[in-house]
PDB file of C-alpha atoms in Angstrom:
ATOM      1  CA  MET A   1       8.754   1.178  67.184  1.00 63.00           C
ATOM      2  CA  LYS A   2      10.023   3.985  65.012  1.00 60.00           C
ATOM      3  CA  ASN A   3      11.465   1.414  62.624  1.00 64.00           C
ATOM      4  CA  LEU A   4       8.095  -0.329  62.346  1.00 61.00           C
ATOM      5  CA  PHE A   5       6.266   2.904  61.494  1.00 57.00           C
ATOM      6  CA  LEU A   6       9.024   3.948  59.088  1.00 57.00           C
ATOM      7  CA  SER A   7       8.962   0.545  57.367  1.00 63.00           C
ATOM      8  CA  ALA A   8       5.167   0.637  57.081  1.00 61.00           C
ATOM      9  CA  ALA A   9       5.288   4.163  55.626  1.00 62.00           C
ATOM     10  CA  ILE A  10       7.877   3.124  53.030  1.00 68.00           C
ATOM     11  CA  VAL A  11       5.917   0.030  52.033  1.00 62.00           C
ATOM     12  CA  LEU A  12       2.607   1.912  51.790  1.00 61.00           C
ATOM     13  CA  GLY A  13       4.286   4.735  49.884  1.00 61.00           C
ATOM     14  CA  GLY A  14       5.761   2.246  47.438  1.00 61.00           C
ATOM     15  CA  LEU A  15       2.428   0.523  46.885  1.00 59.00           C
ATOM     16  CA  THR A  16       0.637   3.760  46.082  1.00 58.00           C
ATOM     17  CA  SER A  17       2.963   4.434  43.172  1.00 56.00           C
ATOM     18  CA  PHE A  18       1.884   1.152  41.564  1.00 54.00           C
ATOM     19  CA  ALA A  19      -1.776   1.880  42.198  1.00 51.00           C
ATOM     20  CA  SER A  20      -1.750   5.076  40.182  1.00 55.00           C
ATOM     21  CA  THR A  21      -3.170   4.734  36.699  1.00 60.00           C
ATOM     22  CA  SER A  22      -1.795   6.307  33.613  1.00 63.00           C
ATOM     23  CA  PRO A  23      -4.161   8.382  31.528  1.00 67.00           C
ATOM     24  CA  ILE A  24      -5.867   6.454  28.773  1.00 66.00           C
ATOM     25  CA  THR A  25      -5.386   7.950  25.353  1.00 67.00           C
ATOM     26  CA  ASN A  26      -7.476   6.999  22.392  1.00 66.00           C
ATOM     27  CA  SER A  27      -5.665   7.439  19.147  1.00 68.00           C
ATOM     28  CA  ILE A  28      -7.644   7.076  15.975  1.00 73.00           C
ATOM     29  CA  VAL A  29      -5.747   6.576  12.760  1.00 69.00           C
ATOM     30  CA  LYS A  30      -7.591   7.220   9.548  1.00 68.00           C
ATOM     31  CA  THR A  31      -6.222   5.944   6.288  1.00 63.00           C
ATOM     32  CA  ILE A  32      -7.483   7.247   3.027  1.00 59.00           C
ATOM     33  CA  SER A  33      -6.924   5.168  -0.047  1.00 54.00           C
ATOM     34  CA  ILE A  34      -7.111   7.110  -3.248  1.00 58.00           C
ATOM     35  CA  GLN A  35      -7.626   4.797  -6.138  1.00 60.00           C
ATOM     36  CA  ASP A  36      -7.791   5.944  -9.698  1.00 66.00           C
ATOM     37  CA  GLU A  37     -10.702   4.445 -11.524  1.00 88.00           C
ATOM     38  CA  TYR A  38      -9.472   2.313 -14.385  1.00 90.00           C
ATOM     39  CA  THR A  39     -11.822   1.230 -17.133  1.00 92.00           C
ATOM     40  CA  GLU A  40     -11.084  -1.835 -19.202  1.00 94.00           C
ATOM     41  CA  ILE A  41     -10.056  -1.247 -22.789  1.00 95.00           C
ATOM     42  CA  LYS A  42      -9.409  -3.549 -25.719  1.00 95.00           C
ATOM     43  CA  LEU A  43      -5.861  -4.781 -26.142  1.00 94.00           C
ATOM     44  CA  GLU A  44      -5.754  -3.129 -29.581  1.00 95.00           C
ATOM     45  CA  GLU A  45      -6.272   0.273 -27.915  1.00 94.00           C
ATOM     46  CA  VAL A  46      -3.019   0.030 -25.946  1.00 94.00           C
ATOM     47  CA  PRO A  47      -0.499   2.494 -27.444  1.00 95.00           C
ATOM     48  CA  ALA A  48       2.387   1.027 -29.419  1.00 94.00           C
ATOM     49  CA  ALA A  49       4.895   2.721 -27.099  1.00 95.00           C
ATOM     50  CA  ILE A  50       3.570   0.679 -24.180  1.00 94.00           C
ATOM     51  CA  THR A  51       3.560  -2.629 -26.059  1.00 94.00           C
ATOM     52  CA  ASP A  52       7.109  -1.942 -27.277  1.00 94.00           C
ATOM     53  CA  ALA A  53       8.237  -1.124 -23.716  1.00 93.00           C
ATOM     54  CA  LEU A  54       6.571  -4.314 -22.475  1.00 92.00           C
ATOM     55  CA  LYS A  55       8.321  -6.445 -25.107  1.00 93.00           C
ATOM     56  CA  LYS A  56      11.644  -4.808 -24.273  1.00 93.00           C
ATOM     57  CA  ALA A  57      11.331  -5.148 -20.469  1.00 91.00           C
ATOM     58  CA  TYR A  58       9.577  -8.542 -20.412  1.00 90.00           C
ATOM     59  CA  PRO A  59      10.082 -10.440 -23.696  1.00 92.00           C
ATOM     60  CA  ASP A  60       8.098 -13.489 -22.517  1.00 92.00           C
ATOM     61  CA  ALA A  61       5.183 -11.487 -21.111  1.00 91.00           C
ATOM     62  CA  VAL A  62       1.635 -12.098 -22.283  1.00 93.00           C
ATOM     63  CA  LEU A  63      -0.758  -9.170 -21.965  1.00 94.00           C
ATOM     64  CA  SER A  64      -4.146 -10.453 -20.817  1.00 94.00           C
ATOM     65  CA  LYS A  65      -6.099  -7.274 -19.957  1.00 95.00           C
ATOM     66  CA  ALA A  66      -5.561  -3.531 -20.171  1.00 95.00           C
ATOM     67  CA  TYR A  67      -7.181  -0.644 -18.314  1.00 95.00           C
ATOM     68  CA  LYS A  68      -7.003   3.133 -18.693  1.00 94.00           C
ATOM     69  CA  ASN A  69      -7.834   5.966 -16.286  1.00 92.00           C
ATOM     70  CA  ALA A  70      -8.695   9.643 -16.799  1.00 89.00           C
ATOM     71  CA  LYS A  71      -5.010  10.668 -16.596  1.00 90.00           C
ATOM     72  CA  SER A  72      -4.150   8.396 -19.556  1.00 90.00           C
ATOM     73  CA  GLU A  73      -2.314   5.991 -17.293  1.00 93.00           C
ATOM     74  CA  TYR A  74      -2.535   2.346 -18.203  1.00 95.00           C
ATOM     75  CA  LYS A  75      -2.799  -0.703 -15.980  1.00 94.00           C
ATOM     76  CA  LEU A  76      -1.684  -3.900 -17.661  1.00 94.00           C
ATOM     77  CA  ASP A  77      -2.490  -7.389 -16.392  1.00 95.00           C
ATOM     78  CA  VAL A  78       0.498  -9.440 -17.484  1.00 94.00           C
ATOM     79  CA  THR A  79       1.468 -13.109 -17.250  1.00 93.00           C
ATOM     80  CA  VAL A  80       5.138 -14.107 -17.343  1.00 90.00           C
ATOM     81  CA  GLY A  81       5.545 -17.857 -17.109  1.00 88.00           C
ATOM     82  CA  ASP A  82       3.457 -18.902 -14.109  1.00 90.00           C
ATOM     83  CA  LYS A  83       3.483 -15.453 -12.471  1.00 90.00           C
ATOM     84  CA  VAL A  84       0.618 -13.005 -12.867  1.00 92.00           C
ATOM     85  CA  GLY A  85       0.896  -9.315 -12.027  1.00 92.00           C
ATOM     86  CA  SER A  86      -0.042  -5.773 -12.912  1.00 93.00           C
ATOM     87  CA  LEU A  87       2.149  -3.108 -14.460  1.00 93.00           C
ATOM     88  CA  PHE A  88       1.419   0.596 -14.731  1.00 94.00           C
ATOM     89  CA  ALA A  89       2.603   2.841 -17.560  1.00 94.00           C
ATOM     90  CA  ASN A  90       2.084   6.277 -19.078  1.00 93.00           C
ATOM     91  CA  ALA A  91       0.906   6.659 -22.662  1.00 92.00           C
ATOM     92  CA  ASP A  92       4.511   7.212 -23.782  1.00 94.00           C
ATOM     93  CA  GLY A  93       5.624   3.836 -22.407  1.00 92.00           C
ATOM     94  CA  THR A  94       7.364   4.936 -19.202  1.00 93.00           C
ATOM     95  CA  TRP A  95       6.689   2.689 -16.214  1.00 93.00           C
ATOM     96  CA  ILE A  96       4.923   4.043 -13.137  1.00 91.00           C
ATOM     97  CA  LYS A  97       5.616   2.685  -9.642  1.00 88.00           C
ATOM     98  CA  LYS A  98       2.437   2.194  -7.612  1.00 77.00           C
TER      99      LYS A  98
END
């Protein structure tokens, strides 16, 4: 009889550990995207240092559009073969990784 009560106590004790709930935590992740506002400029307004750097780095590249922000950083929409992409550069022709 003792074994029956002991077995029942062990089984019931084991089941209560599974019945307990873990505390629910709500985690909110906020992401802030800071985007510099670029305004479109004419291709003639792109500094010569940037066009020279573009010709040196990508000889077959075709510049389709250019943009400038308040920090005098330039965004260039470029086509090389069948690939289209954007490059970023300072006014002195150094490339910026974004």
